[in-house]
PDB file of C-alpha atoms in Angstrom:
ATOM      1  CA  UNK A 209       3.136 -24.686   7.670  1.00  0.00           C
ATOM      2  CA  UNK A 210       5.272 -24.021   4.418  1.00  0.00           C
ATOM      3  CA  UNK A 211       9.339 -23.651   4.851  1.00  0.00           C
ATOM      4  CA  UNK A 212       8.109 -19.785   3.767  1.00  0.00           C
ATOM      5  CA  UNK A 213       5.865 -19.721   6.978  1.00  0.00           C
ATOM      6  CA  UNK A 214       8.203 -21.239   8.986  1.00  0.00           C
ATOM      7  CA  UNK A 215      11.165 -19.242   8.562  1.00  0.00           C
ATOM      8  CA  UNK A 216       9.151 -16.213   9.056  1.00  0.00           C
ATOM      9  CA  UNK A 217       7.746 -16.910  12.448  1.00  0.00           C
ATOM     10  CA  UNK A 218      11.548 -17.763  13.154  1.00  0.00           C
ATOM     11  CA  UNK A 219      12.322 -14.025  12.061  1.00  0.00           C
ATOM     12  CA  UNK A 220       9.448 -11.987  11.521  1.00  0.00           C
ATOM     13  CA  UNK A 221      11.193  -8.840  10.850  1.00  0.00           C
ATOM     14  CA  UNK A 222      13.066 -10.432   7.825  1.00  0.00           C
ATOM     15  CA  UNK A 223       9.502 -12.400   6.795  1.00  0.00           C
ATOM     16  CA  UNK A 224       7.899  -8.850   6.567  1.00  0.00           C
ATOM     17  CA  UNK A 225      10.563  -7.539   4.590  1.00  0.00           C
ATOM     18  CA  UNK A 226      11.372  -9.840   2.451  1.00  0.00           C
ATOM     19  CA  UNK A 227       7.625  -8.837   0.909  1.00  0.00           C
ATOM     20  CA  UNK A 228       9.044  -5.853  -1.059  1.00  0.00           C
ATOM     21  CA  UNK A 229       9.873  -7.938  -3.723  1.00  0.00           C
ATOM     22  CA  UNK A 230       6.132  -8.814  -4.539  1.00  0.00           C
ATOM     23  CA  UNK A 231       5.287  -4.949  -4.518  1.00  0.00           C
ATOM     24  CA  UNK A 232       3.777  -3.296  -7.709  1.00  0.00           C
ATOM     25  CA  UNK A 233       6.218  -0.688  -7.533  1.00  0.00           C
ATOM     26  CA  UNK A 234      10.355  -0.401  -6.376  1.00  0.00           C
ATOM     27  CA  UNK A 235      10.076  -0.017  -2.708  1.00  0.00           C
ATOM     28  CA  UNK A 236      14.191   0.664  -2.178  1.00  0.00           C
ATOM     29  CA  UNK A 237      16.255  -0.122  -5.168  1.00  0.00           C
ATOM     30  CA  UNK A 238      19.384  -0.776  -5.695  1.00  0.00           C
ATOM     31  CA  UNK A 239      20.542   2.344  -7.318  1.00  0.00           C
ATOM     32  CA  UNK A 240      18.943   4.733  -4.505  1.00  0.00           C
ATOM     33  CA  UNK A 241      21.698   6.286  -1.467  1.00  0.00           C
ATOM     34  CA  UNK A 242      22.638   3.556   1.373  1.00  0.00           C
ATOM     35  CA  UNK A 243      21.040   5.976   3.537  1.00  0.00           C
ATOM     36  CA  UNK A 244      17.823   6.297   1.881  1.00  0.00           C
ATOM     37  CA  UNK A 245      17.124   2.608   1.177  1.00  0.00           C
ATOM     38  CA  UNK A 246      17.965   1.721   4.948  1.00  0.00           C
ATOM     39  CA  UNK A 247      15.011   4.593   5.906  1.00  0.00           C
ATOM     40  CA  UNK A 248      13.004   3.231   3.114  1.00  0.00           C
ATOM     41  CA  UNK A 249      13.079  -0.127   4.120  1.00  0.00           C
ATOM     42  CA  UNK A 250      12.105   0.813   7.375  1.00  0.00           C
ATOM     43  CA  UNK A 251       9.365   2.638   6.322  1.00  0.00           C
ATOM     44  CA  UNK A 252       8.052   0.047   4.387  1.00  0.00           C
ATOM     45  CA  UNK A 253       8.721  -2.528   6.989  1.00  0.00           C
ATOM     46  CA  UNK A 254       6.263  -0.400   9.429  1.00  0.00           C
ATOM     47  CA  UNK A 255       3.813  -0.389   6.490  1.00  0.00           C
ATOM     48  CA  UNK A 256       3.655  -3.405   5.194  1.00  0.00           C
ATOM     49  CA  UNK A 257       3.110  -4.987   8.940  1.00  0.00           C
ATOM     50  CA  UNK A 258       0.427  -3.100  10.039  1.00  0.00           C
ATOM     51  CA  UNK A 259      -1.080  -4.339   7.027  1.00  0.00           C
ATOM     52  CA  UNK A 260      -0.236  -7.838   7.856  1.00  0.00           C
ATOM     53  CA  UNK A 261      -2.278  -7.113  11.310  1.00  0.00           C
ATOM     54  CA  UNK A 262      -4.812  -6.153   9.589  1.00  0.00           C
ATOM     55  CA  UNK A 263      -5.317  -8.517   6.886  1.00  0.00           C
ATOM     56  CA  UNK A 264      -4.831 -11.256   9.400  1.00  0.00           C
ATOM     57  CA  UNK A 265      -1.589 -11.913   7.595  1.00  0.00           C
ATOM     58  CA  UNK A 266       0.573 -12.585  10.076  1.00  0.00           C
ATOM     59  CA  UNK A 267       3.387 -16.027  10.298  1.00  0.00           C
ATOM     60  CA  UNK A 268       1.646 -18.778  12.379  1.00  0.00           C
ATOM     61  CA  UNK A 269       2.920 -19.328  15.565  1.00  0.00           C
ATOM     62  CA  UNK A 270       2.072 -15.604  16.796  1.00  0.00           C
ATOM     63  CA  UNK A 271       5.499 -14.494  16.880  1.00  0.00           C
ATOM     64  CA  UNK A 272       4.557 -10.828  16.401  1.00  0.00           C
ATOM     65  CA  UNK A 273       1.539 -11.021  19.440  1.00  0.00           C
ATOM     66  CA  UNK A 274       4.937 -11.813  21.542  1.00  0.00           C
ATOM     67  CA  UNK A 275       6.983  -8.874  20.589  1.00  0.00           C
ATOM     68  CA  UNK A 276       4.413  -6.495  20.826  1.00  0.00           C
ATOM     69  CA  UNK A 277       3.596  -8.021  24.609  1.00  0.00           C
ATOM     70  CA  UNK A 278       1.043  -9.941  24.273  1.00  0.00           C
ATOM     71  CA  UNK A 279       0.038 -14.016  24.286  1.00  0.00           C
ATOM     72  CA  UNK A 280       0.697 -15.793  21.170  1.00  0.00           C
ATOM     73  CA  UNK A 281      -2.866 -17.086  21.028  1.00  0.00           C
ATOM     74  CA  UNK A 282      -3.996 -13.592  20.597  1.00  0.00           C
ATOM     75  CA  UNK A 283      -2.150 -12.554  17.673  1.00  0.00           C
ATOM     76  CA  UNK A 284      -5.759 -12.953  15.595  1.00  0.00           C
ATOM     77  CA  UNK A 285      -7.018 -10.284  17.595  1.00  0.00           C
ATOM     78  CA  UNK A 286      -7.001  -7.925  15.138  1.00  0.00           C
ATOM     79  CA  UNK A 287      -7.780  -4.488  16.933  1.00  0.00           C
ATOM     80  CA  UNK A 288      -5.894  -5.968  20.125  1.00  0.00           C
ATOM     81  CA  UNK A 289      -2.796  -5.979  17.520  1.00  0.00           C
ATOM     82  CA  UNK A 290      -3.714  -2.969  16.451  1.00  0.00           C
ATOM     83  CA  UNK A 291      -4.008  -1.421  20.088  1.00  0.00           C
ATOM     84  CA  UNK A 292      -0.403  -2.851  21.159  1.00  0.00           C
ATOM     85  CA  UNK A 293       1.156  -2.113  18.118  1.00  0.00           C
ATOM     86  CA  UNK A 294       0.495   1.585  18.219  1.00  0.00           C
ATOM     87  CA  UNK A 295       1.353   1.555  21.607  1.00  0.00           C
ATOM     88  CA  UNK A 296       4.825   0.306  20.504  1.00  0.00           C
ATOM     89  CA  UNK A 297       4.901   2.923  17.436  1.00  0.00           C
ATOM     90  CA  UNK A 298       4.887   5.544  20.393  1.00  0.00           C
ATOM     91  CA  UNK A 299       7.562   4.064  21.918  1.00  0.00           C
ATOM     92  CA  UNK A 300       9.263   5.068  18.749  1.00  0.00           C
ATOM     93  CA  UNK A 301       9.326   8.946  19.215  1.00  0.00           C
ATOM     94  CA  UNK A 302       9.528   8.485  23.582  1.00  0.00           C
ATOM     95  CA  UNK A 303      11.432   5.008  24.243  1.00  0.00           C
ATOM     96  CA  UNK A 304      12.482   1.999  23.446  1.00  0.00           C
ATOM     97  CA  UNK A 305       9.783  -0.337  20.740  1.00  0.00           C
ATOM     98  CA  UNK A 306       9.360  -3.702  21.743  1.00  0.00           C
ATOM     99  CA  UNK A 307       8.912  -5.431  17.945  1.00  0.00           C
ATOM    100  CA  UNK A 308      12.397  -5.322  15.909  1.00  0.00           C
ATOM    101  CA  UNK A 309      10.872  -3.593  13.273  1.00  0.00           C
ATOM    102  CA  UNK A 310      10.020  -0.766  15.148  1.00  0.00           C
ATOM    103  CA  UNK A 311      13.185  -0.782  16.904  1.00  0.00           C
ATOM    104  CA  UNK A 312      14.746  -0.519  13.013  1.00  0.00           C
ATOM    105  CA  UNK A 313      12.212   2.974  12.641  1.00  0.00           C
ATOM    106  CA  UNK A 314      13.947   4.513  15.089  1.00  0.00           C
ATOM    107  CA  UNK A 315      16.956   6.081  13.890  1.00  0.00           C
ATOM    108  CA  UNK A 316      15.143   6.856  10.501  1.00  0.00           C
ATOM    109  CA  UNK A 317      12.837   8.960  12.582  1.00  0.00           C
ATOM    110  CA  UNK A 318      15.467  10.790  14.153  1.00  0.00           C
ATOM    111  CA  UNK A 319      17.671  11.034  10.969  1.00  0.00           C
ATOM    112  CA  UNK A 320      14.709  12.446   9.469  1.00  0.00           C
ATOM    113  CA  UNK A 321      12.315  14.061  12.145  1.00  0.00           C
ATOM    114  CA  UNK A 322       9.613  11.721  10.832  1.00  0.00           C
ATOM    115  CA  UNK A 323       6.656  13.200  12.809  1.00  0.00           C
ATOM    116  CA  UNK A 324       3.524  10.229  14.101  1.00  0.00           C
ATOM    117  CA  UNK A 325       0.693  11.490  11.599  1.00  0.00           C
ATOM    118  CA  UNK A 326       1.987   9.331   8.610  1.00  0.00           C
ATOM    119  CA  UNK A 327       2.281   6.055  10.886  1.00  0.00           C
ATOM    120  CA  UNK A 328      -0.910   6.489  12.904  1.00  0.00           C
ATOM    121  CA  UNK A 329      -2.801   6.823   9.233  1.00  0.00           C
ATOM    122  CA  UNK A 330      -1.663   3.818   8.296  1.00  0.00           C
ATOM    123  CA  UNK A 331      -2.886   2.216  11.719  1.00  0.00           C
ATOM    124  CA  UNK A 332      -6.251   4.234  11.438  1.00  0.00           C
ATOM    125  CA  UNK A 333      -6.843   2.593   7.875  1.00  0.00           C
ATOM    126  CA  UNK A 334      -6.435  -0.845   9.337  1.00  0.00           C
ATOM    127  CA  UNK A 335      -8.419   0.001  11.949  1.00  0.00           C
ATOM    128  CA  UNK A 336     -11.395   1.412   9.704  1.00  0.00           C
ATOM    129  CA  UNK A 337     -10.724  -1.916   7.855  1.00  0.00           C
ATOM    130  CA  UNK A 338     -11.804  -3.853  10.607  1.00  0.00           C
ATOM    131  CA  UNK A 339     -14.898  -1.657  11.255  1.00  0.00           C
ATOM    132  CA  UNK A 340     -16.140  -0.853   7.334  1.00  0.00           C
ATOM    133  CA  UNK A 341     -16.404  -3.515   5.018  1.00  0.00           C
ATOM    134  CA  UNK A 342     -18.232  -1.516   1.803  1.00  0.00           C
ATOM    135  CA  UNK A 343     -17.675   2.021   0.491  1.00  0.00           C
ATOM    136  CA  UNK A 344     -20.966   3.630  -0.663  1.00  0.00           C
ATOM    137  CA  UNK A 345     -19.179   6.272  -3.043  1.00  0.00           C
ATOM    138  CA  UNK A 346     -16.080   6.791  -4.745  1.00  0.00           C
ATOM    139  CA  UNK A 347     -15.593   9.570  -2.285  1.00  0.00           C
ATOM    140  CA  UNK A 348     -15.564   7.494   0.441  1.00  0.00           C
ATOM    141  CA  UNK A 349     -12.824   5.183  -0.616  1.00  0.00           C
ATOM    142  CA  UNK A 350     -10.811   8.174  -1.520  1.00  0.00           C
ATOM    143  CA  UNK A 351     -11.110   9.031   2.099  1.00  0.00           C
ATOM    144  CA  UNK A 352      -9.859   5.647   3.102  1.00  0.00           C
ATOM    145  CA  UNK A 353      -6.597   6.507   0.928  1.00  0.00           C
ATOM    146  CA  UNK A 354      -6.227   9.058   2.603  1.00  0.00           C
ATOM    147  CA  UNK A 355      -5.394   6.767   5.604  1.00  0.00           C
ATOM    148  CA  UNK A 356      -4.295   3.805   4.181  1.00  0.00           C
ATOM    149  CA  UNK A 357      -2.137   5.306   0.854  1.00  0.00           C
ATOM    150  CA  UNK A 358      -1.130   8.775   0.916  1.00  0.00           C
ATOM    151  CA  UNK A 359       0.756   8.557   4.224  1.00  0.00           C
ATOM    152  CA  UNK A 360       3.561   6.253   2.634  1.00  0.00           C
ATOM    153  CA  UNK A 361       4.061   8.672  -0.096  1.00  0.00           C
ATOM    154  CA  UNK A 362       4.570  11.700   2.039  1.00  0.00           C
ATOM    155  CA  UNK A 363       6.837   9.335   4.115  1.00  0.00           C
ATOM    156  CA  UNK A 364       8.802   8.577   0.879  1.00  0.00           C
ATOM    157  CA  UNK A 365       9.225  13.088   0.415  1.00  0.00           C
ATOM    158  CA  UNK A 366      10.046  13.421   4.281  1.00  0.00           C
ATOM    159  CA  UNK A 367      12.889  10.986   3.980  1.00  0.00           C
ATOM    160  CA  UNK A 368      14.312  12.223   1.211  1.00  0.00           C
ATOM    161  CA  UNK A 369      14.211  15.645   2.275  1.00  0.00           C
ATOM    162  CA  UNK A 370      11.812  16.776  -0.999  1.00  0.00           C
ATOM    163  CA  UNK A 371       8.113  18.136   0.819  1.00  0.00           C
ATOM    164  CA  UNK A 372       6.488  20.925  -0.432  1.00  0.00           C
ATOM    165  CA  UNK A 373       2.374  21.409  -0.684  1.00  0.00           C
ATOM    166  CA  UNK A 374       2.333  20.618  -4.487  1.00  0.00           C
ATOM    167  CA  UNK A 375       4.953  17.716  -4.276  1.00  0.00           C
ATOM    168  CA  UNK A 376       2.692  16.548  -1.103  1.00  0.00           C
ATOM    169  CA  UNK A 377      -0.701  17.446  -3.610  1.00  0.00           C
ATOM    170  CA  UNK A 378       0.822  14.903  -6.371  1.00  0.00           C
ATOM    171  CA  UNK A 379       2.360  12.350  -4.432  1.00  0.00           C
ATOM    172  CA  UNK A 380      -1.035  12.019  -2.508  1.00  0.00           C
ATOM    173  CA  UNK A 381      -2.814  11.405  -6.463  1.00  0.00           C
ATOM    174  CA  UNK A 382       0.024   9.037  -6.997  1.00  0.00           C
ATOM    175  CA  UNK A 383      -1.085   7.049  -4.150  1.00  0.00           C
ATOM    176  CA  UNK A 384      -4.453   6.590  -4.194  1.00  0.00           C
ATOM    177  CA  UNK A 385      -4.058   5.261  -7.672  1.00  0.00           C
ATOM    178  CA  UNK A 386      -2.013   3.205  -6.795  1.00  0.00           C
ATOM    179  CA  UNK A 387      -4.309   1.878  -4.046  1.00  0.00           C
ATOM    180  CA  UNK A 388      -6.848   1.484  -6.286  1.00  0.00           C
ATOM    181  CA  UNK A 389      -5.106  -0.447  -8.720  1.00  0.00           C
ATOM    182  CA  UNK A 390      -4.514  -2.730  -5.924  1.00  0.00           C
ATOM    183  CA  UNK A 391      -8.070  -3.133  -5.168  1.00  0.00           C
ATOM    184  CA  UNK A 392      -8.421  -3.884  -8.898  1.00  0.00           C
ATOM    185  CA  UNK A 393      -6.031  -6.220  -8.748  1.00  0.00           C
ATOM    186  CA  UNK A 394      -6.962  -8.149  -5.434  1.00  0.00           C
ATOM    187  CA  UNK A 395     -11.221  -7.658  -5.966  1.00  0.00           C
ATOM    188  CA  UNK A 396     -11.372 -11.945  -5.689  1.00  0.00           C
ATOM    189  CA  UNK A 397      -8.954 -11.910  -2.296  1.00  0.00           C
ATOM    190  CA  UNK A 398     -10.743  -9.019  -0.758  1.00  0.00           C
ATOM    191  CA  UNK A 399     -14.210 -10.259  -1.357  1.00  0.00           C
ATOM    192  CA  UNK A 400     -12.892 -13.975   0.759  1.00  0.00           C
ATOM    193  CA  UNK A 401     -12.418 -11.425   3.187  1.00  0.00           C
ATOM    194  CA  UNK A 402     -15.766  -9.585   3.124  1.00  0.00           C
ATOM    195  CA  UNK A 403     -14.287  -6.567   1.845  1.00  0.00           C
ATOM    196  CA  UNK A 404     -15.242  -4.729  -1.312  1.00  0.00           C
ATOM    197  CA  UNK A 405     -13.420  -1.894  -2.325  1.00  0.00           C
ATOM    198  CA  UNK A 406     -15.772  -0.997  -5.094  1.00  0.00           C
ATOM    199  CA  UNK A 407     -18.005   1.430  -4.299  1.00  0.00           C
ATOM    200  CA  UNK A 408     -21.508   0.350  -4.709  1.00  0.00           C
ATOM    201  CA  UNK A 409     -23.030   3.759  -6.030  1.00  0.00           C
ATOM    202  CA  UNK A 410     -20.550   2.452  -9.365  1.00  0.00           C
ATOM    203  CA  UNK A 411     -21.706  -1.052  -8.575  1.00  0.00           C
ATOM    204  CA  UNK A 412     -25.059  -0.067  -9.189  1.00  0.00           C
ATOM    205  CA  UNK A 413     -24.636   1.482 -12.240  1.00  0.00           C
ATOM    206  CA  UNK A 414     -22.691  -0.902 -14.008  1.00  0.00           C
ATOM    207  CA  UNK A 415     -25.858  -3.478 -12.490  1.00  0.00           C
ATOM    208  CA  UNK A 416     -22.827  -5.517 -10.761  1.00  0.00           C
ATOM    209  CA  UNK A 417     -23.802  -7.629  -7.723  1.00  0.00           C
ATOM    210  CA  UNK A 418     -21.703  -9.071  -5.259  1.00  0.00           C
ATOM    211  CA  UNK A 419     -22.455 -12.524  -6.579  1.00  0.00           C
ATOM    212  CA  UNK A 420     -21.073 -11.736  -9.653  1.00  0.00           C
ATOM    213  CA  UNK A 421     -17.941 -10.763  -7.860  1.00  0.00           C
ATOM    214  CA  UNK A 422     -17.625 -14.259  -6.175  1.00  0.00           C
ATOM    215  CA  UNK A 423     -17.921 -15.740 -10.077  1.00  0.00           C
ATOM    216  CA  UNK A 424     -14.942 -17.716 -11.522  1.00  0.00           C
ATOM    217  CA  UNK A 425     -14.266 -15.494 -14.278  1.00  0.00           C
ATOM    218  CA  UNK A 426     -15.823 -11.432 -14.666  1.00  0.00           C
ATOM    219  CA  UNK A 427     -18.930 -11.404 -16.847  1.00  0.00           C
ATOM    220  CA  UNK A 428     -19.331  -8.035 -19.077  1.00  0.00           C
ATOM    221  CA  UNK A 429     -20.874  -6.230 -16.424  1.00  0.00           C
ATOM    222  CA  UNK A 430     -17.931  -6.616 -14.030  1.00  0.00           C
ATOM    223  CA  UNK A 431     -15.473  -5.823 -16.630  1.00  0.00           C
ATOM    224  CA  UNK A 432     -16.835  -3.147 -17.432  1.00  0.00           C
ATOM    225  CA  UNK A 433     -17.245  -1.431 -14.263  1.00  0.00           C
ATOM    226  CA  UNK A 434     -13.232  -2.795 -13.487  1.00  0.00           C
ATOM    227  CA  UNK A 435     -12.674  -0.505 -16.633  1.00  0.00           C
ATOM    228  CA  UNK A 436     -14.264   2.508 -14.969  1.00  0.00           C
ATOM    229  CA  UNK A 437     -12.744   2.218 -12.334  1.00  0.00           C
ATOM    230  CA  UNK A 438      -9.076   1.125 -14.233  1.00  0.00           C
ATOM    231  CA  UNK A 439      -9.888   4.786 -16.179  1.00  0.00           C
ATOM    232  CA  UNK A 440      -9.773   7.111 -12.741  1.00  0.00           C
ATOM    233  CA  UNK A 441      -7.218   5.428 -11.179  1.00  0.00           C
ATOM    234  CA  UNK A 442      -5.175   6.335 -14.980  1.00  0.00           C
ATOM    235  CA  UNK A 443      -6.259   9.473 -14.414  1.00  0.00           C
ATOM    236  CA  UNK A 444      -5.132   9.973 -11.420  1.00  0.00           C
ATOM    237  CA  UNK A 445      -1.716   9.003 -12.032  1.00  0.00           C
ATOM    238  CA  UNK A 446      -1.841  11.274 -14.716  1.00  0.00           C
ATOM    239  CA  UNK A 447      -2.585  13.751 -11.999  1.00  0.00           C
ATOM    240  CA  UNK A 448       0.318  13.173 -10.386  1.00  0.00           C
ATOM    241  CA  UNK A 449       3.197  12.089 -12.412  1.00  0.00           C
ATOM    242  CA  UNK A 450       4.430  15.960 -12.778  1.00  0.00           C
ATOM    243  CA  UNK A 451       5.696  15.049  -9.260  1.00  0.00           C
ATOM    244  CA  UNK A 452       8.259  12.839 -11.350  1.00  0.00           C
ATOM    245  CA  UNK A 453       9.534  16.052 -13.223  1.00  0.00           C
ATOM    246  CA  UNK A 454       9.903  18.208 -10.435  1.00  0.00           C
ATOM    247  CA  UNK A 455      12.770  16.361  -8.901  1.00  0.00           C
ATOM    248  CA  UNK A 456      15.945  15.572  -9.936  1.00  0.00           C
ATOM    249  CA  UNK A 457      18.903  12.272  -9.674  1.00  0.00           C
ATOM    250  CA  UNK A 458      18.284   9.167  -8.505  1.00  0.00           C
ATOM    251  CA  UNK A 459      14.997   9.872  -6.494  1.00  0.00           C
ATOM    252  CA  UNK A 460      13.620  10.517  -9.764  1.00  0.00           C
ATOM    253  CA  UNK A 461      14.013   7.425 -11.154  1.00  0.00           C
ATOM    254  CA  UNK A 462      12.597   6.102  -7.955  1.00  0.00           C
ATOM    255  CA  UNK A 463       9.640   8.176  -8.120  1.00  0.00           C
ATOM    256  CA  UNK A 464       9.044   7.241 -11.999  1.00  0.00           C
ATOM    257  CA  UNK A 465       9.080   3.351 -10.595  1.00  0.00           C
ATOM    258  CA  UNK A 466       6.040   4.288  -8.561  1.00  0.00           C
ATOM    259  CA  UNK A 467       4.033   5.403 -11.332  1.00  0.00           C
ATOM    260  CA  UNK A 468       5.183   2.918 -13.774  1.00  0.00           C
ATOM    261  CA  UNK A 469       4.303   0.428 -11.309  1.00  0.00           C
ATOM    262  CA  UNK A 470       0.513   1.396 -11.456  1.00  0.00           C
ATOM    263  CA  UNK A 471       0.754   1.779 -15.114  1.00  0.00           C
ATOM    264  CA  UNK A 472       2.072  -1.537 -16.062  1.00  0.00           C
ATOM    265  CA  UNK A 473      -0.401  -3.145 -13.244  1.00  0.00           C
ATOM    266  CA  UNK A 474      -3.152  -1.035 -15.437  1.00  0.00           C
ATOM    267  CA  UNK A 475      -1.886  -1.950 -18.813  1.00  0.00           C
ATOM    268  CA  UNK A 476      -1.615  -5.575 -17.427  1.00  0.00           C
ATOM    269  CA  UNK A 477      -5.514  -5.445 -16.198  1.00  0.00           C
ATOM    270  CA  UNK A 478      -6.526  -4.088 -19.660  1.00  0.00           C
ATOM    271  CA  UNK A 479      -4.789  -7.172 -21.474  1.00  0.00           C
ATOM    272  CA  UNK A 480      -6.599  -9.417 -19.517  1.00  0.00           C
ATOM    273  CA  UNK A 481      -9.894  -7.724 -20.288  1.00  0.00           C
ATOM    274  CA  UNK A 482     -10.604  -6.225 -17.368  1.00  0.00           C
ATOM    275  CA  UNK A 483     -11.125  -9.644 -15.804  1.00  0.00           C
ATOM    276  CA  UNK A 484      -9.254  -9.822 -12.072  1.00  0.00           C
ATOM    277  CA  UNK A 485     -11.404 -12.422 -10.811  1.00  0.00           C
ATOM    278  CA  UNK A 486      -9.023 -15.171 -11.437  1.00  0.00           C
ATOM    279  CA  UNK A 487      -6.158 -13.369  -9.380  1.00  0.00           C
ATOM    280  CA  UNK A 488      -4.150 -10.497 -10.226  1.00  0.00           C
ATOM    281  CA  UNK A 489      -3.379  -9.626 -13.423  1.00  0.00           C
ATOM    282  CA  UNK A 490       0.807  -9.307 -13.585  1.00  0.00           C
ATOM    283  CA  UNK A 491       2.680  -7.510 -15.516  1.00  0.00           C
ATOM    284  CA  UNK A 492       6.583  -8.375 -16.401  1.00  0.00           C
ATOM    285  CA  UNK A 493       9.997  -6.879 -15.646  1.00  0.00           C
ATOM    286  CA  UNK A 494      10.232  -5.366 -19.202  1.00  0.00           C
ATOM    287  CA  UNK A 495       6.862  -3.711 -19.216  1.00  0.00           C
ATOM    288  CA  UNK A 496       7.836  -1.889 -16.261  1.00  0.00           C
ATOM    289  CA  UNK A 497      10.954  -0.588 -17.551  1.00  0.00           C
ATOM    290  CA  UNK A 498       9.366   0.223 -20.660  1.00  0.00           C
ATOM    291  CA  UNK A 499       6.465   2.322 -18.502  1.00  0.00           C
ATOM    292  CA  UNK A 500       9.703   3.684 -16.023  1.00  0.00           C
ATOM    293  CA  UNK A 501      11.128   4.916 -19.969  1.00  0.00           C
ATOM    294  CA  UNK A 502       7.741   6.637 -21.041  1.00  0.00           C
ATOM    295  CA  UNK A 503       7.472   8.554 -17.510  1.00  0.00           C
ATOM    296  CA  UNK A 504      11.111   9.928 -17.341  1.00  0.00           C
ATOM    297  CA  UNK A 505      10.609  11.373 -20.934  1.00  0.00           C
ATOM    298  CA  UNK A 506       7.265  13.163 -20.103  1.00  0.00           C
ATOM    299  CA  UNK A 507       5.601  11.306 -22.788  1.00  0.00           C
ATOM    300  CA  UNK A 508       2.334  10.249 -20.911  1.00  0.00           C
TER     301      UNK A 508
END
């Protein structure tokens, strides 16, 4: 157990949290209201540990099983997890949660009158995770956004007191590019899993098998179906980034991080030529900023 590992099963909530500094995109800023960073990180501390569950990417020493009420030795039971823990997100909107960082959604969800569809998306896409290891068209992993993407965004407009259908429409394009990207980035640590987030119709045509996805390094094949796949995930930021535009201050900037985020991460897959099978390609600080500049002036 690493001094990482160990001081997260000594505080899980602060483990999980402390992951929003490896995100692609700002998850609370600095320069964003009190208010809205203490509901954002709350938000994102729901998020990001359902994901944990479900990725099996919990601290040893099954910390979390405990808070949520169960043994220790079952916290690898993924859809057990997955059960308790969305019995404890209901606690949220009719009692009192057992896991801390539950307990830390609870006034956000009053302060905002955060409703259960977002959360029980995000629990839903873990679920489906455990269940569906292959998506046979592109519209089936845009279905799996659905669950596992768009929810955060439409968190991110509830909190901040911004909804509307079109910002809703944009934010949801925002976030399933920014999904993808992911998947882009992570096609190696998915595939130890037994997941593939390509879907195969594209495998097919680009003649890429899952062998050649377990390779050391992406033959031309590979990169070139990462580059088709790189292109709609552009486009659909493209989509979305009027979103940016159509609000004003501070959330603005926050809302050009997002899609600067998935732009650098793109830009940062193209300058490795399209080759993610050594581990994610990563893009710097100043690339970011320089991406952040390009959205807020409309330019791309």
């Amino acid at each position: 157990m690493t001094a990482t590992d160990t001081a997260h099963a000594a505080d899980p909530e602060r483990g999980t949290l402390a992951k929003a500094a490896d995100e692609n995109f700002p998850v609370a800023p600095f320069f964003l209201p009190r208010a809205w960073r203490t509901d954002l990180m709350a938000v994102y501390g729901f998020a990001r540990l359902v994901d944990d569950i479900g990725d099996g990417d919990l601290a040893p020493g099954g910390a979390d099983a405990r808070l949520l009420g169960l043994p220790a030795e079952r916290a690898d039971d993924r859809p057990l997890m997955l059960d308790a823990f969305e019995e404890d997100l209901r606690r949220v909107f009719d009692g009192t949660p057992r896991h801390p960082l539950l307990r830390r959604l609870v006034p956000t969800v009053r302060r905002r009158a955060l409703t259960p569809e977002p959360f029980l998306g995000l629990i839903a896409a873990n679920r489906q995770d455990q269940l569906v290891a292959r998506y046979e068209t592109y519209d089936d992993l845009l279905a799996y956004c659905e669950l596992s993407a768009n929810p955060v965004g439409r968190l991110v407009l509830a909190v901040t007191g911004t909804s509307t259908p079109e910002r809703i429409r944009r934010s949801d394009e925002i976030c399933t590019a920014l999904q993808i990207v992911e998947h882009l980035q992570d096609v190696a640590e998915d595939l130890a899993r037994d997941r593939i987030y390509l879907p195969a119709e594209d495998m097919k045509r680009f003649h890429v098998q899952e062998t050649d996805l377990a390779a050391p390094t992406a033959n031309a094949s590979v990169r070139a179906l990462i580059a088709y796949e790189a292109a709609r995930a552009r486009d659909l930021l493209n989509e979305g980034a009027p979103l940016v535009g159509s609000v004003h201050g501070r959330l603005r900037l926050l809302l050009a991080g997002f899609v600067a985020g998935g732009r650098a991460a793109l830009r940062a897959i193209a300058a490795a030529d399209h080759d993610v099978l050594p581990g994610p390609p990563k893009s710097g600080k100043v690339h970011l900023l320089r991406e952040a500049g390009v959205v807020l002036r409309g330019e791309g």
